[in-house]
Coordinates of C-alpha atoms in Angstrom, one line a residue:
X1 CA -11.6 38.0 -73.7
X2 CA -8.0 38.1 -72.4
X3 CA -6.3 34.9 -71.1
X4 CA -6.4 35.8 -67.4
X5 CA -10.1 36.7 -67.5
X6 CA -10.9 33.6 -69.5
X7 CA -9.1 31.3 -67.0
X8 CA -11.1 32.7 -64.1
X9 CA -14.4 31.5 -65.7
X10 CA -13.6 27.8 -65.6
X11 CA -16.5 26.7 -63.4
X12 CA -19.0 29.5 -63.7
X13 CA -21.5 27.4 -65.6
X14 CA -24.8 27.5 -63.8
X15 CA -27.0 25.5 -66.2
X16 CA -27.4 21.8 -65.3
X17 CA -25.1 19.4 -66.8
X18 CA -25.8 15.8 -67.8
X19 CA -24.3 13.6 -65.1
X20 CA -22.1 10.7 -66.2
X21 CA -20.0 8.2 -64.2
X22 CA -17.7 8.0 -67.2
X23 CA -17.5 9.3 -70.7
X24 CA -16.0 8.2 -74.0
X25 CA -14.8 10.9 -76.3
X26 CA -13.5 10.4 -79.9
X27 CA -11.6 13.2 -81.6
X28 CA -11.4 12.5 -85.4
X29 CA -10.2 14.5 -88.3
X30 CA -7.7 14.6 -91.1
X31 CA -4.2 13.4 -90.3
X32 CA -3.1 17.1 -90.5
X33 CA -5.7 18.3 -88.1
X34 CA -3.7 17.7 -84.9
X35 CA -6.1 15.1 -83.4
X36 CA -3.3 13.3 -81.5
X37 CA -2.1 16.6 -79.9
X38 CA -5.7 17.5 -79.1
X39 CA -6.3 14.1 -77.5
X40 CA -3.1 14.4 -75.5
X41 CA -4.0 17.7 -74.1
X42 CA -7.5 16.6 -73.2
X43 CA -6.0 13.5 -71.5
X44 CA -3.8 15.8 -69.4
X45 CA -6.8 17.9 -68.4
X46 CA -8.8 14.9 -67.5
X47 CA -6.0 13.4 -65.4
X48 CA -5.6 16.7 -63.5
X49 CA -9.3 16.9 -62.9
X50 CA -8.9 13.7 -60.9
X51 CA -10.4 11.2 -63.4
X52 CA -9.3 7.7 -64.1
X53 CA -8.7 7.2 -67.8
X54 CA -7.5 5.1 -70.7
X55 CA -6.7 6.3 -74.2
X56 CA -6.5 4.9 -77.7
X57 CA -4.6 6.8 -80.4
X58 CA -5.6 5.5 -83.8
X59 CA -3.9 6.9 -86.9
X60 CA -3.2 6.0 -90.5
X61 CA 0.1 4.5 -91.7
X62 CA 0.6 7.0 -94.5
X63 CA 2.7 10.0 -93.4
X64 CA 0.3 12.3 -95.1
X65 CA -2.7 10.7 -96.8
X66 CA -4.7 12.8 -99.3
X67 CA -6.6 15.5 -97.5
X68 CA -10.2 14.7 -96.8
X69 CA -10.1 11.0 -97.6
X70 CA -11.4 8.2 -95.4
X71 CA -8.0 6.4 -95.2
X72 CA -6.4 9.6 -94.0
X73 CA -8.6 9.9 -90.8
X74 CA -6.7 10.2 -87.6
X75 CA -8.5 9.6 -84.3
X76 CA -7.9 9.8 -80.6
X77 CA -10.2 8.1 -78.1
X78 CA -10.3 8.6 -74.3
X79 CA -12.5 6.9 -71.7
X80 CA -12.5 8.8 -68.4
X81 CA -14.5 9.0 -65.3
X82 CA -14.8 8.3 -61.6
X83 CA -15.0 4.5 -61.8
X84 CA -12.1 2.2 -62.5
X85 CA -11.3 2.5 -66.2
X86 CA -9.7 -0.5 -67.9
X87 CA -10.4 0.1 -71.6
X88 CA -10.6 3.0 -73.9
X89 CA -14.3 2.4 -74.1
X90 CA -16.8 0.9 -76.5
X91 CA -19.4 3.3 -77.9
X92 CA -18.6 7.0 -77.8
X93 CA -20.6 9.6 -75.8
X94 CA -19.1 12.4 -77.9
X95 CA -17.7 12.4 -81.4
X96 CA -15.7 15.4 -82.7
X97 CA -15.7 15.2 -86.5
X98 CA -13.5 17.8 -88.1
X99 CA -14.5 16.8 -91.7
X100 CA -17.0 14.6 -93.6
X101 CA -14.4 11.7 -93.8
X102 CA -14.1 11.6 -90.0
X103 CA -17.9 11.5 -89.6
X104 CA -18.2 8.8 -92.3
X105 CA -15.5 6.6 -90.6
X106 CA -16.3 7.1 -87.0
X107 CA -20.1 7.5 -86.8
X108 CA -20.7 3.7 -86.4
X109 CA -19.0 3.9 -83.0
X110 CA -21.2 6.6 -81.6
X111 CA -23.9 5.4 -79.2
X112 CA -27.6 6.2 -80.0
X113 CA -28.4 9.7 -78.8
X114 CA -24.7 10.6 -78.5
X115 CA -23.3 14.0 -79.2
X116 CA -21.6 15.0 -82.5
X117 CA -19.6 18.2 -82.9
X118 CA -19.0 18.9 -86.6
X119 CA -17.0 21.6 -88.4
X120 CA -19.6 22.8 -90.9
X121 CA -16.9 24.8 -92.7
X122 CA -15.4 21.5 -94.0
X123 CA -18.7 20.1 -95.2
X124 CA -18.4 21.4 -98.8
X125 CA -19.3 19.4 -101.9
X126 CA -15.7 18.4 -102.6
X127 CA -15.0 17.0 -99.1
X128 CA -18.4 15.2 -99.1
X129 CA -17.5 13.6 -102.4
X130 CA -14.1 12.5 -101.1
X131 CA -15.7 10.9 -98.1
X132 CA -18.1 9.0 -100.2
X133 CA -21.3 10.9 -99.3
X134 CA -24.0 11.2 -101.9
X135 CA -25.8 13.8 -99.9
X136 CA -24.9 16.1 -97.0
X137 CA -25.5 14.1 -93.7
X138 CA -26.2 17.4 -91.9
X139 CA -29.2 18.0 -94.2
X140 CA -30.6 14.6 -95.2
X141 CA -31.9 13.4 -91.8
X142 CA -29.4 10.6 -91.4
X143 CA -28.2 12.1 -88.1
X144 CA -31.6 12.5 -86.5
X145 CA -30.8 9.8 -83.9
X146 CA -28.0 12.0 -82.4
X147 CA -27.6 15.3 -80.8
X148 CA -25.7 17.3 -83.4
X149 CA -23.8 20.5 -82.6
X150 CA -23.0 22.3 -85.9
X151 CA -20.2 24.9 -85.7
X152 CA -18.3 26.6 -88.4
X153 CA -15.1 25.9 -86.5
X154 CA -12.9 26.9 -89.4
X155 CA -14.4 30.4 -89.7
X156 CA -14.7 30.8 -85.9
X157 CA -11.0 30.0 -85.6
X158 CA -10.0 32.5 -88.3
X159 CA -12.0 35.2 -86.5
X160 CA -10.4 34.3 -83.1
X161 CA -6.8 34.6 -84.4
X162 CA -7.0 37.3 -87.0
X163 CA -5.2 39.9 -84.8
X164 CA -2.0 37.8 -84.7
X165 CA -1.0 38.3 -88.4
X166 CA -0.9 34.6 -89.3
X167 CA -1.3 33.3 -92.8
X168 CA -4.6 31.6 -93.6
X169 CA -2.9 28.2 -93.5
X170 CA -1.3 28.9 -90.1
X171 CA -4.5 30.3 -88.7
X172 CA -6.5 27.2 -89.7
X173 CA -4.0 25.0 -87.9
X174 CA -5.3 26.5 -84.7
X175 CA -8.8 25.0 -85.2
X176 CA -8.0 21.9 -83.1
X177 CA -7.4 24.1 -80.1
X178 CA -10.6 26.1 -80.7
X179 CA -12.3 22.7 -80.7
X180 CA -10.5 21.6 -77.6
X181 CA -11.6 24.8 -75.8
X182 CA -15.2 24.0 -76.6
X183 CA -14.8 20.4 -75.4
X184 CA -13.1 21.7 -72.3
X185 CA -16.2 23.7 -71.6
X186 CA -18.4 20.7 -72.3
X187 CA -16.7 18.7 -69.5
X188 CA -15.8 21.7 -67.2
X189 CA -12.1 20.9 -67.6
X190 CA -9.4 23.5 -66.9
X191 CA -7.3 25.2 -69.6
X192 CA -4.4 26.6 -67.7
X193 CA -2.1 23.6 -68.2
X194 CA -2.8 23.6 -72.0
X195 CA -2.1 27.3 -72.1
X196 CA 1.2 26.8 -70.3
X197 CA 2.1 23.9 -72.7
X198 CA 1.4 26.0 -75.8
X199 CA 3.6 28.9 -74.6
X200 CA 6.4 26.4 -73.8
X201 CA 5.9 24.5 -77.1
X202 CA 6.0 27.6 -79.3
X203 CA 8.4 29.7 -77.2
X204 CA 10.3 30.7 -80.3
X205 CA 7.1 31.6 -82.1
X206 CA 5.1 33.5 -79.5
X207 CA 2.5 34.7 -82.1
X208 CA 1.7 31.0 -82.8
X209 CA 1.4 30.3 -79.1
X210 CA -0.9 33.2 -78.4
X211 CA -3.0 32.5 -81.5
X212 CA -3.6 29.0 -80.2
X213 CA -4.4 30.3 -76.7
X214 CA -6.8 32.7 -78.2
X215 CA -8.5 30.0 -80.2
X216 CA -8.7 27.8 -77.1
X217 CA -10.3 30.5 -75.1
X218 CA -12.7 31.5 -77.9
X219 CA -14.0 27.9 -78.2
X220 CA -14.5 27.8 -74.4
X221 CA -16.2 31.2 -74.5
X222 CA -18.7 30.1 -77.1
X223 CA -19.6 27.1 -75.1
X224 CA -20.3 29.4 -72.1
X225 CA -22.4 31.9 -73.9
X226 CA -24.3 29.8 -76.5
X227 CA -27.4 27.7 -76.1
X228 CA -28.3 24.5 -78.0
X229 CA -31.8 24.0 -79.2
X230 CA -32.5 21.4 -76.5
X231 CA -30.8 23.3 -73.7
X232 CA -27.8 20.9 -73.5
X233 CA -25.1 22.3 -71.3
X234 CA -22.4 19.6 -71.4
X235 CA -21.5 16.8 -69.0
X236 CA -20.5 16.5 -65.4
X237 CA -18.0 13.8 -64.5
X238 CA -17.2 13.3 -60.8
X239 CA -13.6 12.9 -59.6
X240 CA -12.5 9.4 -58.9
X241 CA -11.2 7.9 -55.7
X242 CA -7.9 6.0 -56.2
X243 CA -7.9 2.5 -54.7
X244 CA -4.4 3.1 -53.6
X245 CA -3.2 6.5 -52.3
X246 CA 0.0 8.0 -53.7
X247 CA 1.3 10.2 -56.5
X248 CA 0.0 9.3 -59.9
X249 CA 0.8 10.4 -63.5
X250 CA -0.4 9.4 -66.9
X251 CA 2.0 7.1 -68.7
X252 CA 2.2 5.5 -72.1
X253 CA 3.3 1.9 -72.5
X254 CA 6.4 2.9 -74.5
X255 CA 7.5 5.3 -71.7
X256 CA 6.8 2.7 -69.0
X257 CA 8.9 0.1 -70.8
X258 CA 11.8 2.5 -71.1
X259 CA 11.6 3.5 -67.4
X260 CA 11.2 -0.1 -66.4
X261 CA 14.3 -1.1 -68.3
X262 CA 16.4 1.7 -66.7
X263 CA 15.1 0.7 -63.3
X264 CA 15.8 -3.0 -63.9
X265 CA 19.4 -2.2 -65.0
X266 CA 19.8 -0.1 -61.8
X267 CA 18.6 -3.0 -59.7
X268 CA 21.0 -5.3 -61.5
X269 CA 23.9 -2.9 -61.1
X270 CA 24.4 -2.6 -64.9
X271 CA 24.6 0.1 -67.5
X272 CA 21.9 -0.1 -70.2
X273 CA 22.8 -0.2 -73.9
X274 CA 19.8 0.1 -76.2
X275 CA 20.4 -0.8 -79.9
X276 CA 17.5 -0.3 -82.3
X277 CA 16.4 0.4 -85.8
X278 CA 13.3 2.6 -86.2
X279 CA 10.0 0.8 -87.0
X280 CA 6.4 1.6 -86.3
X281 CA 5.1 1.3 -83.5
X282 CA 8.3 0.4 -81.5
X283 CA 10.4 3.6 -82.2
X284 CA 9.0 5.6 -79.3
X285 CA 11.0 3.4 -76.8
X286 CA 14.2 4.6 -78.5
X287 CA 13.0 8.2 -78.4
X288 CA 12.4 8.0 -74.7
X289 CA 15.7 6.2 -73.8
X290 CA 17.7 8.6 -76.0
X291 CA 17.0 11.4 -73.5
X292 CA 18.1 9.3 -70.4
X293 CA 21.8 9.4 -70.8
X294 CA 22.3 10.6 -67.2
X295 CA 21.0 7.3 -66.0
X296 CA 23.8 5.3 -67.5
X297 CA 21.9 4.7 -70.7
X298 CA 23.5 4.5 -74.1
X299 CA 21.4 4.4 -77.3
X300 CA 22.5 3.3 -80.7
X301 CA 20.4 3.7 -83.9
X302 CA 21.8 0.9 -86.1
X303 CA 21.7 0.7 -89.9
X304 CA 19.4 -2.2 -89.9
X305 CA 17.6 -4.7 -87.6
X306 CA 20.4 -7.3 -87.8
X307 CA 23.0 -4.8 -86.8
X308 CA 20.9 -3.6 -83.9
X309 CA 20.5 -7.1 -82.5
X310 CA 24.2 -8.0 -82.9
X311 CA 25.3 -4.7 -81.3
X312 CA 23.0 -5.4 -78.3
X313 CA 24.6 -8.9 -78.0
X314 CA 28.1 -7.2 -78.1
X315 CA 27.1 -4.8 -75.3
X316 CA 26.0 -7.7 -73.1
X317 CA 29.2 -9.6 -73.9
X318 CA 31.1 -6.5 -72.7
X319 CA 29.2 -6.4 -69.4
X320 CA 26.3 -4.1 -70.1
X321 CA 22.7 -4.9 -70.4
X322 CA 22.0 -5.2 -74.1
X323 CA 18.5 -4.4 -75.3
X324 CA 17.1 -4.4 -78.8
X325 CA 13.6 -3.6 -80.1
X326 CA 11.3 -3.9 -83.1
X327 CA 7.9 -5.1 -84.3
X328 CA 7.1 -8.4 -86.0
X329 CA 8.9 -7.9 -89.3
X330 CA 12.0 -6.6 -87.6
X331 CA 12.0 -9.4 -85.1
X332 CA 12.0 -11.8 -88.0
X333 CA 15.2 -10.2 -89.3
X334 CA 16.7 -10.4 -85.8
X335 CA 16.0 -14.1 -85.7
X336 CA 19.5 -15.4 -86.4
X337 CA 21.0 -13.0 -83.9
X338 CA 18.5 -14.0 -81.2
X339 CA 19.5 -17.7 -81.9
X340 CA 23.1 -16.7 -81.4
X341 CA 22.2 -15.1 -78.0
X342 CA 20.4 -18.3 -77.0
X343 CA 23.4 -20.4 -78.1
X344 CA 26.0 -18.4 -76.3
X345 CA 23.7 -17.9 -73.4
X346 CA 24.0 -14.2 -72.8
X347 CA 21.4 -11.7 -71.4
X348 CA 19.5 -9.9 -74.1
X349 CA 16.2 -8.1 -73.9
X350 CA 14.1 -8.2 -77.1
X351 CA 11.2 -5.8 -77.1
X352 CA 8.5 -6.7 -79.6
X353 CA 5.7 -4.0 -80.0
X354 CA 3.4 -6.1 -82.1
X355 CA 1.4 -4.8 -85.1
X356 CA -1.0 -6.2 -87.7
X357 CA 0.8 -8.3 -90.4
X358 CA 2.0 -10.1 -92.3
X359 CA 4.9 -8.2 -93.8
X360 CA 4.2 -4.5 -93.6
X361 CA 0.5 -5.3 -93.0
X362 CA -1.2 -2.5 -91.0
X363 CA 1.8 -0.9 -89.3
X364 CA -0.2 1.6 -87.2
X365 CA -2.9 -0.9 -86.1
X366 CA -2.7 -3.2 -83.2
X367 CA -2.7 -7.0 -83.2
X368 CA -1.4 -9.9 -81.0
X369 CA 0.4 -11.2 -84.0
X370 CA 3.7 -12.6 -82.7
X371 CA 3.2 -15.1 -79.9
X372 CA 4.1 -18.0 -82.3
X373 CA 7.1 -16.0 -83.3
X374 CA 8.2 -15.4 -79.7
X375 CA 7.7 -18.9 -78.5
X376 CA 8.6 -21.0 -81.5
X377 CA 10.1 -18.6 -84.2
X378 CA 13.7 -19.6 -84.5
X379 CA 15.7 -22.4 -86.1
X380 CA 16.5 -25.5 -84.1
X381 CA 15.4 -26.1 -80.5
X382 CA 15.9 -22.5 -79.2
X383 CA 13.8 -21.7 -76.2
X384 CA 13.9 -18.3 -74.5
X385 CA 11.7 -16.5 -71.9
X386 CA 8.6 -14.7 -73.2
X387 CA 6.7 -12.1 -71.1
X388 CA 3.6 -10.1 -72.1
X389 CA 2.6 -6.7 -70.6
X390 CA -1.2 -6.2 -70.1
X391 CA -1.5 -2.4 -70.0
X392 CA 0.6 0.7 -70.3
X393 CA 1.4 0.9 -66.5
X394 CA 2.1 -2.8 -66.3
X395 CA 4.9 -2.3 -68.8
X396 CA 7.1 -0.9 -66.1
X397 CA 6.9 -4.0 -63.8
X398 CA 7.2 -6.5 -66.7
X399 CA 10.3 -4.7 -68.0
X400 CA 11.9 -5.1 -64.6
X401 CA 11.0 -8.8 -64.6
X402 CA 12.5 -9.2 -68.0
X403 CA 15.8 -7.8 -66.7
X404 CA 15.7 -10.0 -63.6
X405 CA 15.2 -13.2 -65.6
X406 CA 17.6 -12.3 -68.3
X407 CA 20.5 -11.6 -66.0
X408 CA 19.8 -14.4 -63.5
X409 CA 19.5 -17.1 -66.1
X410 CA 21.8 -15.7 -68.8
X411 CA 19.2 -15.9 -71.5
X412 CA 17.4 -13.7 -74.0
X413 CA 13.9 -12.5 -72.9
X414 CA 11.3 -11.3 -75.3
X415 CA 8.9 -8.8 -73.9
X416 CA 5.6 -8.6 -75.9
X417 CA 3.8 -5.3 -76.1
X418 CA 1.6 -4.1 -79.0
X419 CA 0.6 -0.9 -80.8
X420 CA -2.3 -0.3 -78.5
X421 CA -0.3 -0.7 -75.3
X422 CA 2.7 1.3 -76.6
X423 CA 0.7 4.3 -77.7
X424 CA -2.1 4.3 -75.1
X425 CA -2.0 6.0 -71.7
X426 CA -3.4 5.4 -68.3
X427 CA -2.8 6.5 -64.7
X428 CA 0.3 5.0 -63.1
X429 CA 1.1 5.0 -59.4
X430 CA 4.7 6.2 -59.3
X431 CA 6.6 3.6 -57.3
X432 CA 9.2 4.1 -54.5
X433 CA 12.3 2.9 -56.4
X434 CA 14.3 2.6 -53.2
X435 CA 11.7 0.0 -52.0
X436 CA 12.3 -2.3 -54.9
X437 CA 14.4 -5.4 -54.3
X438 CA 17.8 -5.3 -56.0
X439 CA 19.1 -8.3 -57.9
X440 CA 22.8 -7.4 -58.5
X441 CA 24.7 -9.3 -61.1
X442 CA 27.8 -11.2 -59.9
X443 CA 30.4 -11.3 -62.7
X444 CA 32.9 -14.1 -62.6
X445 CA 36.3 -13.0 -61.4
X446 CA 37.8 -16.2 -60.0
X447 CA 40.0 -18.0 -62.6
X448 CA 40.0 -21.3 -60.7
X449 CA 38.3 -23.9 -62.9
X450 CA 36.8 -21.2 -65.2
X451 CA 35.5 -21.8 -68.7
X452 CA 32.6 -19.9 -70.3
X453 CA 30.0 -22.6 -69.8
X454 CA 30.7 -23.3 -66.1
X455 CA 27.1 -23.4 -64.7
X456 CA 25.3 -22.4 -61.6
X457 CA 24.0 -25.8 -60.3
X458 CA 20.7 -24.2 -59.2
X459 CA 19.8 -22.0 -62.2
X460 CA 22.0 -23.7 -64.8
X461 CA 23.1 -20.2 -65.9
X462 CA 26.6 -20.1 -67.3
X463 CA 29.2 -17.8 -65.8
X464 CA 29.3 -14.1 -67.0
X465 CA 32.9 -12.9 -67.3
X466 CA 33.7 -9.4 -68.6
X467 CA 36.4 -9.4 -71.3
X468 CA 39.6 -8.1 -69.9
X469 CA 39.1 -9.7 -66.5
X470 CA 42.6 -11.1 -65.5
X471 CA 43.1 -14.8 -66.4
X472 CA 39.5 -15.1 -67.7
X473 CA 40.2 -15.0 -71.4
X474 CA 37.5 -16.9 -73.3
X475 CA 35.6 -17.1 -76.5
X476 CA 32.0 -17.7 -77.4
X477 CA 30.3 -18.0 -80.7
X478 CA 27.6 -19.6 -82.9
X479 CA 29.3 -23.0 -83.2
X480 CA 28.3 -25.5 -80.5
X481 CA 30.6 -25.6 -77.5
X482 CA 31.8 -28.4 -75.3
X483 CA 29.8 -28.6 -72.0
X484 CA 33.0 -29.2 -70.0
X485 CA 35.5 -26.9 -71.6
X486 CA 33.7 -24.3 -73.8
X487 CA 35.8 -25.3 -76.8
X488 CA 34.2 -25.9 -80.2
X489 CA 32.6 -29.4 -80.3
X490 CA 31.0 -31.5 -83.0
X491 CA 30.4 -34.4 -80.7
X492 CA 26.8 -35.7 -81.0
X493 CA 26.4 -36.6 -77.4
X494 CA 27.7 -33.2 -76.3
X495 CA 25.2 -31.4 -78.6
X496 CA 22.4 -33.5 -77.1
X497 CA 23.5 -32.5 -73.7
X498 CA 23.8 -28.8 -74.4
X499 CA 20.4 -28.7 -76.1
X500 CA 18.8 -30.5 -73.2
X501 CA 20.5 -28.3 -70.6
X502 CA 19.5 -25.1 -72.4
X503 CA 15.9 -26.2 -72.4
X504 CA 16.0 -27.3 -68.8
X505 CA 17.4 -23.9 -67.8
X506 CA 14.4 -22.2 -69.4
X507 CA 11.9 -24.7 -68.1
X508 CA 13.3 -24.4 -64.6
X509 CA 12.3 -20.7 -64.6
X510 CA 8.8 -21.8 -63.9
X511 CA 9.8 -22.4 -60.3
X512 CA 11.0 -18.8 -60.1
X513 CA 7.8 -17.0 -61.2
X514 CA 4.5 -16.5 -59.4
X515 CA 1.9 -19.2 -59.6
X516 CA -1.0 -18.3 -61.8
X517 CA -4.0 -16.8 -60.0
X518 CA -7.5 -15.9 -61.1
X519 CA -8.1 -12.2 -61.7
X520 CA -11.8 -12.1 -60.9
X521 CA -14.3 -14.9 -60.3
X522 CA -14.0 -18.3 -58.6
X523 CA -11.0 -20.6 -58.8
X524 CA -13.0 -23.3 -60.4
X525 CA -16.3 -23.5 -62.2
X526 CA -18.1 -23.8 -65.5
X527 CA -16.0 -21.4 -67.6
X528 CA -12.7 -19.5 -67.5
X529 CA -11.7 -16.7 -69.9
X530 CA -7.9 -16.8 -70.4
X531 CA -6.1 -13.9 -71.9
X532 CA -2.7 -12.3 -72.4
X533 CA -1.4 -8.9 -73.3
X534 CA -3.7 -6.0 -74.1
X535 CA -6.9 -8.0 -74.0
X536 CA -6.7 -7.6 -70.2
X537 CA -9.0 -4.6 -70.0
X538 CA -11.9 -5.7 -72.1
X539 CA -11.8 -9.3 -70.7
X540 CA -11.7 -8.1 -67.1
X541 CA -14.5 -5.6 -67.6
X542 CA -16.7 -8.1 -69.5
X543 CA -16.2 -10.8 -66.9
X544 CA -16.8 -8.4 -64.1
X545 CA -20.1 -7.3 -65.7
X546 CA -21.2 -10.9 -66.1
X547 CA -20.4 -11.6 -62.5
X548 CA -22.5 -8.6 -61.5
X549 CA -25.4 -10.2 -63.4
X550 CA -25.1 -13.3 -61.3
X551 CA -23.3 -15.5 -63.8
X552 CA -20.4 -17.8 -62.8
X553 CA -17.3 -17.0 -64.9
X554 CA -13.6 -16.4 -64.2
X555 CA -10.8 -14.4 -65.7
X556 CA -7.2 -15.7 -65.9
X557 CA -4.6 -13.5 -67.4
X558 CA -1.0 -14.6 -68.3
X559 CA 2.1 -12.5 -68.0
X560 CA 4.6 -15.3 -68.2
X561 CA 4.0 -16.9 -71.6
X562 CA 7.1 -19.1 -71.7
X563 CA 7.7 -20.9 -69.5
X564 CA 4.1 -21.0 -68.4
X565 CA 3.4 -20.9 -64.7
X566 CA 3.9 -24.3 -63.0
X567 CA 0.4 -24.5 -61.7
X568 CA -1.4 -23.3 -64.9
X569 CA -2.3 -26.8 -66.1
X570 CA -3.9 -27.8 -62.8
X571 CA -5.7 -24.4 -62.6
X572 CA -7.2 -24.8 -66.1
X573 CA -8.3 -28.3 -65.2
X574 CA -10.7 -26.9 -62.6
X575 CA -12.9 -25.4 -65.3
X576 CA -15.3 -27.1 -67.6
X577 CA -14.8 -24.7 -70.5
X578 CA -11.9 -22.4 -71.5
X579 CA -12.3 -19.4 -73.8
X580 CA -9.2 -17.6 -75.1
X581 CA -9.9 -14.1 -76.7
X582 CA -7.0 -13.0 -78.8
X583 CA -6.3 -10.4 -81.5
X584 CA -5.0 -13.2 -83.8
X585 CA -6.4 -16.4 -85.2
X586 CA -5.6 -18.5 -82.1
X587 CA -1.9 -18.5 -81.0
X588 CA -2.2 -18.8 -77.2
X589 CA -5.0 -21.2 -77.9
X590 CA -2.5 -23.5 -79.8
X591 CA 0.0 -23.3 -76.9
X592 CA -2.6 -24.2 -74.2
X593 CA -3.9 -27.1 -76.2
X594 CA -0.4 -28.3 -76.9
X595 CA 0.9 -28.0 -73.4
X596 CA -2.2 -29.1 -71.4
X597 CA -4.5 -30.8 -73.8
X598 CA -6.9 -28.1 -72.6
X599 CA -10.5 -28.1 -74.0
X600 CA -10.1 -24.5 -75.1
X601 CA -11.9 -22.4 -77.7
X602 CA -10.9 -19.2 -79.3
X603 CA -12.6 -15.8 -79.6
X604 CA -10.5 -14.2 -82.4
X605 CA -10.3 -10.7 -83.9
X606 CA -7.9 -9.4 -86.5
X607 CA -9.4 -6.0 -87.5
X608 CA -6.5 -3.9 -86.1
X609 CA -8.8 -2.6 -83.4
X610 CA -9.0 -3.7 -79.7
X611 CA -11.8 -5.9 -78.4
X612 CA -14.9 -4.2 -77.2
X613 CA -16.4 -5.1 -73.9
X614 CA -19.8 -5.8 -75.3
X615 CA -18.6 -8.2 -78.0
X616 CA -16.8 -10.3 -75.4
X617 CA -19.8 -10.3 -73.1
X618 CA -21.9 -11.7 -76.0
X619 CA -19.3 -14.3 -76.9
X620 CA -18.9 -15.5 -73.4
X621 CA -22.6 -15.6 -72.7
X622 CA -23.2 -17.6 -75.9
X623 CA -20.6 -20.2 -74.9
X624 CA -22.1 -20.5 -71.4
X625 CA -25.5 -21.1 -72.9
X626 CA -24.3 -23.6 -75.6

């Protein structure tokens, strides 16, 4: 079937499809099987079909784990449908398992009666043994509780692309697109955008592009023409209605942070200088910003984490907006430089895309591991502003807020994301940039009475003078400075005053941030579930489900972690019980207990995987009934 003919048959299916309000699909295979690319293209098709969605890329840390092993399984999960989607989903409706190891690792997440697509061509004795199977699960009855679609995808792909003269290895690399074509048929998704993407991606190797297109169409064609034993003809997912009209696109958290930083710098009237050292999972922000030079963005890949932080401080000293990024281990290395930025009181944005630790830990798995580090993790009394994004789209707004606070109060701001937020995607309503409120920086130019620690009486922010401004020569550095002159000072009373004022400046920001509100549920009652960061989706859905069941429960979610919102203590006091779900062993829990003596309990998970809605529903219900 040629491409044009194939593309005309997108919605010619006449057999009834199983109706679903939303569906969860998990693509899983070896780390060389292209599951992230497959998932990305399926995400694009779902978005263009008008579905709401959330994704979860889940891949191993090894660059190339041994083929066919369980620790080399790479997966991509998407939850999409007509209702509001806030998580990547709990149990899967469909599992695509490209080899035995993928089936072995992922089967536990498939719902009873769910659909499995398996590549029987990979279920040989050697691969079964590598995966840990004693018998072939396709033959021993262990999959009887599921709807299993057995396809020799490897051979079907070789047959589909044989005319293009590829090597056997190159031909087998097309099997992810054969599979994608079949799954496109299963959900009645269009292929044109993927065909266009393939031809652009492999423009210099047209035979590779056309082989993948042929594989895609062949998979789709088999779905159209074959019949399963039980007559299953795929799923029907209705289009969603957006709560707010406008132009949407899918966005990953790392992209949204980058765009938010650029927008924030524009609103402040500054150039952006991004200084970073590569680390998983934070590097993608550097990748995005390195292509945005036309927006007054400079990027610098330093030789190490310390150099990156110090270069960003130098950029801010020179009148740019200095930004540095890392994950937990790298943030630890930047600690002394961050303390320097606090001491010299200079704007600095520190992005922390958290991952499971300690040390290298699980570098590709998600965790809310660094709240202690963000709030407390420096020598001496060294407060800074800490913000946390709740979702990929939210990263844009929180990044702008980080720039606003950093420049207004002359302080470092740490923005917490995590591996899940950074790599996941969701629809984003593209904002009208011209409608955003500017907050232009006012550099000091008047030499009258100037010294580098002259303060704004309202914000306590010190003056920001660009080196080279006439008659404003000054120095700053790590040794304590005199409050009234900016010269080096070892006076005990002066150090007390400077320490107190730096803390007062940060604490005063609580008056300049929104009061904390309740996301869903009443403003007082028997129990509140308090979260931060990427726990937003599962908490919000779990609480909403319980409210629908007639239970009284509320959800409070924090963006401003330090300083905390001025009314938070009073708000928490209106609830009898407080539960704090976190992907750590209780870090926000410690902060809330310390600051408010709140009767809070933790729900904690450190598996490298996000919370599931169902496990939160059970935990909240158990506490309500205790």
